[in-house]
Amino acid sequence: MLDATMRPHREFLLAHTAGQKLFVLLGLLPNQQATQARPNLSVVFVVDTSGSMREVVTEPTEHTGQTTMVDGQRYEVVRGGKNKLQLVTEALRGIITSDLIEPQDRLALVKFDDLAEILVPFTDASNRAALLGATDQLDWYSGGTQMGAGMKAGAKVLETESGSRRMVLLTDGQAFDAAVVQEQAGVLAGMQVSVTTIGVGDDVNTELLTEITDRTQGQPIDVVPDTQNPQPPAVRASDLPAALLGDLQQAANEVVTNVALTVRAVKDVVLERVTRVQPTQTEVTNTGGPLLLGNVEAGAGASYILEFTLPERPTARMRLAQMGLTYEVPGANYRGELPPLDVVVEFTGDETMAARVDGDVMQWVQQRNIEGLVAQASREAQSNPEQAARTLEQARSMTQRLGNGAMTQVLDRAIGELGSSKTISLGTAKTMRLGAKTQTLKADSGASGLPTDEEIRRLTGA
């Protein structure tokens, strides 16, 4: 029920040359039979209910001139606007009553502040009264942000669930227990549970949230107050209900789950890195065992770049590695395994043949490298803004090659800030970092401006 294709960026490599890179594009697409097997959903919502979630983020109709202290922070008292928690509650109630959710789907709700609490364990979506009643308890005030404890409670209730399992983590602040968050991200990755992180406002720990989505093959959603003018991938606070429904629609479309890849390479061929580049960009943890590739969406499929480093080889046609794939189709109660895929190239002394490059594969490699340049520039901006601007210019040239206008616009803003203030604002840094993961876009086949061998070596550290 799963089709797989494989393409190396080169079919010919230079013989008697050590340290060459080979990039292999692995494409996965559910077939027609799998597409018709919608999985039952098991989704746990893990919601931050700390004091800062009472901050109003939509346009108020009346400013009272009064202020109040909550959790050590002073807030203006307004009327007519909605705070973060009200928006989250509204979004959850919309999901529970949506036609998107089918009666056999199962939902659970966990809150965290000073402590984590399971407000309702997994319950059939047909039991709307219990689920709606649980959302009413989100507004009970407390302080603190024990995000790791909330994730742990969510992971526990997911253990006995089947189908397409997902955690949706909503927060607006820094975690008090970051070490526990990282630990639970590993637990959820081992369970093959995708985590969608929804960060509301500029105070979220973007690095921590992207680490969660990377390790679990999930996706980050950035939510900003309505008073701001968001650039993709950010969404306005009032659009949060639609964003959550869109994420649940994607979960329902993930008809193939628990995809695992085994790579058996010949001697001295090293698999350096595996990156999912579409639909969103995440790093696949390479532990030496089966690589957990996550779930695959009907229609859209998923694409991965495998990066190999090769030893010196004589002139010959050789198999460098063999790949095996296992997967599940929960909607059809089916487990499958694909026939092995062989990674075969020819080593040649003909430099003209070795110069032939598959443009489609290299465009995905460029897209992958944009994120690395953005992360590098973010670090450089702390001490060397001039160098950070040069690094971002390099990333910008790649986004232009790919025709990725959304990311080009974000990078332009960051470069402008470095030029005027010698720093990158929190909001721009967050949009830039998340955009590199979510605003992935492949240019048309045959696009010009592919990176040279020297650029490839520099960008991959070879």
Coordinates of C-alpha atoms in Angstrom, one line a residue:
M1 CA 0.0 0.0 0.0
L2 CA 3.1 2.3 -0.1
D3 CA 5.0 3.2 -3.2
A4 CA 8.7 4.2 -2.9
T5 CA 11.0 5.8 -5.4
M6 CA 14.8 6.5 -5.1
R7 CA 17.0 8.8 -7.0
P8 CA 20.7 9.6 -6.5
H9 CA 21.9 13.1 -7.2
R10 CA 24.5 11.6 -9.5
E11 CA 24.5 8.2 -11.3
F12 CA 28.2 8.6 -12.1
L13 CA 30.9 9.5 -9.6
L14 CA 34.7 9.9 -10.1
A15 CA 36.8 6.8 -9.5
H16 CA 39.8 6.9 -7.2
T17 CA 38.4 9.9 -5.3
A18 CA 37.8 9.7 -1.5
G19 CA 35.3 11.8 0.5
Q20 CA 32.7 12.3 -2.3
K21 CA 29.1 13.0 -1.2
L22 CA 26.1 11.1 -2.6
F23 CA 22.6 12.5 -1.9
V24 CA 19.7 10.1 -2.4
L25 CA 16.1 11.4 -2.7
L26 CA 13.7 8.8 -1.2
G27 CA 10.0 9.5 -2.0
L28 CA 7.1 7.8 -0.3
L29 CA 3.5 7.9 -1.5
P30 CA 0.4 5.9 -0.3
N31 CA -1.2 4.1 -3.2
Q32 CA -4.9 4.3 -4.1
Q33 CA -6.0 1.5 -1.7
A34 CA -4.2 3.1 1.3
T35 CA -5.6 6.5 0.4
Q36 CA -9.1 5.2 1.0
A37 CA -8.3 3.8 4.4
R38 CA -8.8 6.8 6.8
P39 CA -7.2 6.0 10.1
N40 CA -9.0 6.5 13.4
L41 CA -7.4 9.4 15.2
S42 CA -6.1 9.4 18.8
V43 CA -5.1 13.0 19.6
V44 CA -4.2 14.3 23.0
F45 CA -4.2 18.1 23.5
V46 CA -1.6 19.3 26.1
V47 CA -2.4 22.8 27.0
D48 CA -0.4 25.4 28.9
T49 CA -2.7 27.1 31.5
S50 CA -0.1 29.3 33.2
G51 CA -0.9 32.9 34.2
S52 CA 0.6 34.4 31.0
M53 CA -2.1 32.6 28.9
R54 CA -4.5 35.3 30.1
E55 CA -2.7 37.9 27.9
V56 CA -5.2 39.4 25.4
V57 CA -4.0 38.8 21.8
T58 CA -7.0 39.9 19.7
E59 CA -8.1 43.5 19.2
P60 CA -10.1 44.8 22.2
T61 CA -13.2 46.9 21.8
E62 CA -12.5 49.0 24.9
H63 CA -9.4 50.1 26.8
T64 CA -10.2 50.6 30.5
G65 CA -7.0 52.3 31.6
Q66 CA -6.7 49.8 34.4
T67 CA -4.0 47.2 35.0
T68 CA -3.7 43.9 36.9
M69 CA -0.9 41.7 38.1
V70 CA -0.9 38.0 37.1
D71 CA 2.0 35.7 37.9
G72 CA 4.3 38.7 38.5
Q73 CA 3.5 40.3 35.1
R74 CA 1.4 43.4 34.7
Y75 CA -1.4 43.4 32.1
E76 CA -3.8 46.0 30.8
V77 CA -7.5 45.4 31.5
V78 CA -9.5 45.6 28.3
R79 CA -12.9 44.5 27.2
G80 CA -14.0 42.8 24.0
G81 CA -10.6 41.1 23.3
K82 CA -9.8 37.5 23.7
N83 CA -6.8 36.1 25.6
K84 CA -4.7 33.2 24.6
L85 CA -6.5 30.7 26.7
Q86 CA -9.9 31.8 25.5
L87 CA -8.7 31.3 21.9
V88 CA -7.3 27.8 22.7
T89 CA -10.6 26.9 24.4
E90 CA -12.6 28.2 21.5
A91 CA -10.4 26.2 19.0
L92 CA -10.7 23.0 21.0
R93 CA -14.5 23.3 21.3
G94 CA -14.6 23.9 17.5
I95 CA -12.6 20.7 16.9
I96 CA -14.8 18.6 19.2
T97 CA -18.0 19.7 17.4
S98 CA -16.4 19.7 13.9
D99 CA -17.6 17.3 11.1
L100 CA -13.9 16.6 10.6
I101 CA -13.9 14.4 13.8
E102 CA -15.6 11.1 13.3
P103 CA -17.5 9.3 16.2
Q104 CA -14.9 6.6 16.5
D105 CA -12.0 9.1 16.8
R106 CA -10.6 9.5 20.3
L107 CA -9.6 12.7 22.0
A108 CA -7.9 13.5 25.4
L109 CA -7.1 16.7 27.2
V110 CA -4.2 17.5 29.5
K111 CA -3.4 20.8 31.2
F112 CA -0.1 21.9 32.7
D113 CA 1.0 24.8 34.9
D114 CA 2.6 24.2 38.3
L115 CA 1.4 20.6 37.8
A116 CA 0.1 18.4 35.0
E117 CA -3.4 17.1 35.2
I118 CA -5.4 14.8 32.8
L119 CA -8.7 16.6 32.5
V120 CA -10.2 13.8 30.4
P121 CA -8.5 10.6 29.3
F122 CA -9.0 9.2 25.8
T123 CA -12.7 9.4 25.1
D124 CA -14.7 8.6 21.9
A125 CA -15.4 11.8 20.0
S126 CA -19.1 10.9 20.1
N127 CA -19.0 11.7 23.8
R128 CA -19.0 15.4 23.2
A129 CA -20.5 16.4 26.5
A130 CA -17.5 15.0 28.5
L131 CA -15.0 16.6 26.1
L132 CA -16.7 20.0 26.1
G133 CA -16.9 19.8 29.9
A134 CA -13.2 19.3 30.1
T135 CA -12.4 22.4 28.1
D136 CA -14.4 24.4 30.7
Q137 CA -11.7 23.4 33.3
L138 CA -8.9 25.0 31.4
D139 CA -9.6 28.4 32.8
W140 CA -8.9 27.4 36.4
Y141 CA -6.0 29.6 37.3
S142 CA -2.5 28.5 38.3
G143 CA 1.1 29.5 37.6
G144 CA 4.2 27.9 36.3
T145 CA 5.0 26.1 33.1
Q146 CA 5.8 22.4 33.7
M147 CA 5.7 21.5 30.0
G148 CA 7.7 18.3 30.5
A149 CA 5.2 17.1 33.1
G150 CA 2.3 17.8 30.7
M151 CA 4.1 15.9 27.9
K152 CA 4.7 13.0 30.2
A153 CA 1.0 12.8 31.1
G154 CA 0.1 13.0 27.4
A155 CA 2.5 10.2 26.5
K156 CA 1.1 8.0 29.2
V157 CA -2.5 8.2 27.9
L158 CA -1.2 7.6 24.3
E159 CA 0.5 4.3 25.3
T160 CA -2.6 2.2 24.9
E161 CA -4.0 4.0 21.8
S162 CA -3.8 2.8 18.2
G163 CA -4.5 4.3 14.8
S164 CA -2.9 7.7 13.9
R165 CA -1.6 9.0 17.2
R166 CA -0.7 12.6 17.7
M167 CA 0.1 15.1 20.5
V168 CA -0.8 18.8 20.1
L169 CA 1.2 20.9 22.5
L170 CA 0.0 24.5 23.1
T171 CA 2.2 26.9 25.1
D172 CA 3.2 30.5 25.3
G173 CA 6.3 30.5 27.5
Q174 CA 9.5 28.9 28.6
A175 CA 9.4 25.5 30.1
F176 CA 10.5 25.3 33.8
D177 CA 11.5 21.6 33.2
A178 CA 13.3 21.7 29.8
A179 CA 15.3 18.5 30.7
V180 CA 12.0 16.6 31.1
V181 CA 10.7 18.1 27.9
Q182 CA 13.8 16.7 26.0
E183 CA 13.4 13.4 27.7
Q184 CA 9.7 13.1 26.8
A185 CA 10.5 14.2 23.2
G186 CA 12.7 11.1 23.0
V187 CA 9.9 8.9 24.5
L188 CA 7.4 10.2 22.0
A189 CA 9.8 9.7 19.1
G190 CA 10.3 6.1 20.2
M191 CA 6.5 5.6 20.2
Q192 CA 6.3 7.1 16.7
V193 CA 3.9 9.8 17.9
S194 CA 4.1 13.1 15.9
V195 CA 3.9 16.2 18.0
T196 CA 2.5 19.5 16.7
T197 CA 3.8 22.4 18.7
I198 CA 1.7 25.6 18.8
G199 CA 3.7 28.5 20.2
V200 CA 1.7 31.6 21.1
G201 CA 3.6 34.9 21.3
D202 CA 7.3 35.9 21.2
D203 CA 8.2 34.4 24.7
V204 CA 8.1 30.8 23.6
N205 CA 11.3 28.7 23.6
T206 CA 11.5 28.3 19.8
E207 CA 14.6 26.2 20.1
L208 CA 13.0 23.7 22.4
L209 CA 9.8 23.5 20.4
T210 CA 11.7 22.8 17.2
E211 CA 13.7 20.2 18.9
I212 CA 10.4 18.4 19.8
T213 CA 9.1 18.6 16.3
D214 CA 12.4 17.5 14.8
R215 CA 12.7 14.4 17.0
T216 CA 9.0 13.4 16.5
Q217 CA 8.6 14.2 12.8
G218 CA 6.0 16.8 13.8
Q219 CA 5.4 20.4 12.7
P220 CA 5.6 23.8 14.5
I221 CA 2.9 26.4 14.3
D222 CA 3.7 30.0 15.3
V223 CA 0.8 32.2 16.5
V224 CA 1.2 35.9 16.9
P225 CA -1.2 38.6 18.3
D226 CA -3.6 40.1 15.8
T227 CA -1.9 43.5 16.3
Q228 CA 1.1 42.1 14.4
N229 CA 1.4 41.5 10.7
P230 CA 2.5 37.9 10.5
Q231 CA 4.6 36.4 7.8
P232 CA 4.4 32.7 6.9
P233 CA 4.6 30.4 8.8
A234 CA 3.1 32.6 11.5
V235 CA -0.7 32.9 11.8
R236 CA -2.8 35.5 13.5
A237 CA -4.2 34.6 16.9
S238 CA -7.8 34.8 15.6
D239 CA -6.8 32.2 13.0
L240 CA -5.7 29.6 15.6
P241 CA -9.0 27.6 15.4
A242 CA -8.5 27.2 11.6
A243 CA -4.9 26.3 12.1
L244 CA -5.8 23.6 14.6
L245 CA -8.5 22.2 12.3
G246 CA -5.9 22.1 9.5
D247 CA -3.5 20.1 11.6
L248 CA -6.2 17.6 12.5
Q249 CA -7.1 17.3 8.8
Q250 CA -3.5 16.5 8.1
A251 CA -3.6 13.8 10.8
A252 CA -6.6 12.2 9.2
N253 CA -4.8 12.2 5.9
E254 CA -1.8 10.4 7.3
V255 CA -3.0 7.0 6.1
V256 CA 0.4 5.3 6.4
T257 CA 2.0 5.4 9.8
N258 CA 5.1 4.1 11.7
V259 CA 7.4 4.0 8.6
A260 CA 10.8 2.6 9.5
L261 CA 13.8 2.6 7.3
T262 CA 16.8 0.2 7.5
V263 CA 20.0 1.1 5.6
R264 CA 22.7 -1.5 5.1
A265 CA 25.7 0.1 3.6
V266 CA 28.8 -1.7 2.3
K267 CA 32.1 -1.3 4.0
D268 CA 33.4 2.3 4.5
V269 CA 30.2 3.9 3.0
V270 CA 28.8 6.1 5.8
L271 CA 25.3 7.4 6.1
E272 CA 25.9 10.8 7.6
R273 CA 22.4 12.3 7.8
V274 CA 18.7 11.7 6.9
T275 CA 16.4 14.7 6.6
R276 CA 12.7 14.8 5.8
V277 CA 12.4 17.7 3.4
Q278 CA 8.7 17.6 2.5
P279 CA 6.0 18.3 3.7
T280 CA 8.0 20.0 6.5
Q281 CA 11.7 19.8 7.2
T282 CA 12.9 17.7 10.2
E283 CA 16.0 15.8 11.0
V284 CA 15.6 12.0 11.4
T285 CA 17.5 10.6 14.4
N286 CA 20.3 8.3 13.1
T287 CA 21.0 5.9 15.9
G288 CA 22.4 3.0 13.8
G289 CA 19.1 1.0 14.1
P290 CA 15.9 1.4 12.0
L291 CA 15.3 5.0 11.2
L292 CA 11.9 6.2 12.3
L293 CA 10.5 8.2 9.4
G294 CA 7.1 9.0 10.9
N295 CA 3.8 9.1 9.0
V296 CA 3.0 9.7 5.3
E297 CA 0.0 11.8 4.0
A298 CA -2.2 10.7 1.2
G299 CA -1.8 12.7 -1.9
A300 CA 1.2 14.8 -0.6
G301 CA 3.5 11.9 0.3
A302 CA 6.8 12.5 2.0
S303 CA 10.4 13.1 0.7
Y304 CA 13.7 12.4 2.4
I305 CA 17.3 13.2 1.6
L306 CA 19.9 10.6 2.6
E307 CA 23.5 11.9 2.7
F308 CA 26.3 9.4 2.2
T309 CA 30.1 9.9 2.4
L310 CA 31.9 7.5 0.1
P311 CA 35.4 6.0 0.2
E312 CA 37.7 5.8 -2.8
R313 CA 36.5 3.2 -5.4
P314 CA 38.0 1.8 -8.6
T315 CA 36.2 2.2 -12.0
A316 CA 33.1 -0.1 -11.7
R317 CA 29.4 -0.2 -11.2
M318 CA 28.7 -0.8 -7.6
R319 CA 25.9 -1.3 -5.1
L320 CA 26.7 1.1 -2.1
A321 CA 23.7 0.3 0.1
Q322 CA 20.4 -1.5 0.4
M323 CA 17.3 0.1 1.9
G324 CA 14.4 -1.7 3.5
L325 CA 11.0 -0.1 4.5
T326 CA 8.3 -1.3 6.9
Y327 CA 5.0 0.5 7.6
E328 CA 1.5 0.3 8.8
V329 CA -1.9 1.3 7.4
P330 CA -4.0 1.4 10.5
G331 CA -7.3 2.2 8.6
A332 CA -6.9 -1.2 6.9
N333 CA -5.4 -3.0 9.9
Y334 CA -2.4 -3.8 7.6
R335 CA 1.4 -4.0 8.2
G336 CA 3.6 -4.0 5.1
E337 CA 7.2 -4.3 4.0
L338 CA 8.6 -3.1 0.7
P339 CA 11.1 -5.1 -1.5
P340 CA 14.6 -3.9 -0.9
L341 CA 15.8 -0.8 -2.8
D342 CA 19.4 -0.8 -4.0
V343 CA 21.6 2.3 -4.1
V344 CA 23.7 1.7 -7.2
V345 CA 26.1 4.2 -8.9
E346 CA 28.9 3.9 -11.4
F347 CA 32.5 5.1 -10.7
T348 CA 34.1 6.4 -13.8
G349 CA 37.3 8.3 -14.9
D350 CA 35.2 10.4 -17.2
E351 CA 34.8 13.9 -15.6
T352 CA 32.1 14.9 -18.0
M353 CA 29.9 12.0 -17.0
A354 CA 30.6 12.6 -13.3
A355 CA 29.5 16.2 -13.7
R356 CA 25.9 15.2 -14.6
V357 CA 23.6 16.2 -11.7
D358 CA 19.9 15.4 -11.1
G359 CA 18.5 18.9 -10.6
D360 CA 15.4 17.9 -8.7
V361 CA 17.4 16.1 -6.1
M362 CA 19.9 19.0 -5.6
Q363 CA 17.0 21.5 -5.2
W364 CA 15.9 19.5 -2.2
V365 CA 19.5 19.5 -0.9
Q366 CA 19.6 23.3 -1.3
Q367 CA 16.3 23.6 0.6
R368 CA 17.7 21.4 3.4
N369 CA 20.9 23.6 3.6
I370 CA 18.9 26.8 4.0
E371 CA 17.9 25.7 7.5
G372 CA 21.6 25.1 8.4
L373 CA 22.6 28.6 7.2
V374 CA 19.7 30.2 9.2
A375 CA 20.8 28.4 12.4
Q376 CA 24.4 29.4 11.7
A377 CA 23.5 33.1 11.2
S378 CA 21.4 33.1 14.4
R379 CA 24.4 32.1 16.4
E380 CA 26.7 34.5 14.5
A381 CA 24.3 37.4 15.2
Q382 CA 25.2 37.3 18.9
S383 CA 28.8 38.4 18.3
N384 CA 29.4 39.1 14.6
P385 CA 26.4 40.7 12.9
E386 CA 28.4 41.4 9.7
Q387 CA 29.2 37.7 9.3
A388 CA 25.6 36.8 10.1
A389 CA 24.4 39.1 7.3
R390 CA 26.8 37.4 4.8
T391 CA 25.5 34.0 5.9
L392 CA 21.9 35.1 5.4
E393 CA 22.8 36.5 2.0
Q394 CA 24.0 33.1 1.0
A395 CA 20.7 31.5 2.3
R396 CA 18.7 34.2 0.4
S397 CA 20.4 33.4 -2.9
M398 CA 19.3 29.8 -2.4
T399 CA 15.7 30.8 -1.7
Q400 CA 15.7 32.9 -4.8
R401 CA 17.0 30.0 -6.9
L402 CA 14.2 27.9 -5.6
G403 CA 11.6 30.6 -6.2
N404 CA 10.7 30.5 -2.5
G405 CA 9.3 34.1 -2.1
A406 CA 8.0 33.6 1.4
M407 CA 11.5 32.7 2.8
T408 CA 13.2 35.4 0.7
Q409 CA 11.0 38.0 2.3
V410 CA 11.8 36.8 5.8
L411 CA 15.5 36.7 5.1
D412 CA 15.3 40.3 3.6
R413 CA 13.8 41.5 6.9
A414 CA 16.5 39.8 9.0
I415 CA 19.3 41.2 6.8
G416 CA 17.8 44.7 7.1
E417 CA 17.6 44.4 10.9
L418 CA 21.3 43.4 11.1
G419 CA 22.2 46.4 8.9
S420 CA 20.2 48.9 11.0
S421 CA 20.4 47.6 14.6
K422 CA 23.2 45.0 14.4
T423 CA 20.8 42.4 15.8
I424 CA 17.8 40.3 14.8
S425 CA 14.5 40.8 16.7
L426 CA 13.0 38.0 18.5
G427 CA 10.0 37.9 16.2
T428 CA 12.0 37.9 13.1
A429 CA 14.4 35.2 14.4
K430 CA 11.5 33.0 15.3
T431 CA 9.8 33.4 11.9
M432 CA 13.1 32.8 10.1
R433 CA 13.9 29.6 12.1
L434 CA 10.4 28.1 11.7
G435 CA 10.1 29.3 8.1
A436 CA 13.2 27.3 7.2
K437 CA 11.4 24.2 8.5
T438 CA 7.9 24.8 7.2
Q439 CA 8.1 27.0 4.1
T440 CA 9.7 24.3 1.9
L441 CA 9.3 24.7 -1.8
K442 CA 10.9 22.9 -4.7
A443 CA 11.5 24.8 -7.9
D444 CA 10.5 23.5 -11.3
S445 CA 12.7 20.8 -12.8
G446 CA 15.6 22.2 -14.7
A447 CA 16.0 25.3 -12.6
S448 CA 19.4 27.0 -13.1
G449 CA 21.9 27.9 -10.4
L450 CA 22.5 24.5 -8.9
P451 CA 25.3 24.4 -6.3
T452 CA 28.8 23.5 -7.4
D453 CA 30.8 20.7 -5.9
E454 CA 32.7 23.2 -3.9
E455 CA 29.5 24.7 -2.5
I456 CA 28.3 21.2 -1.6
R457 CA 31.5 20.4 0.3
R458 CA 31.3 23.7 2.2
L459 CA 27.6 23.4 3.1
T460 CA 27.8 19.8 4.3
G461 CA 31.1 20.2 6.1
A462 CA 32.9 17.7 3.9

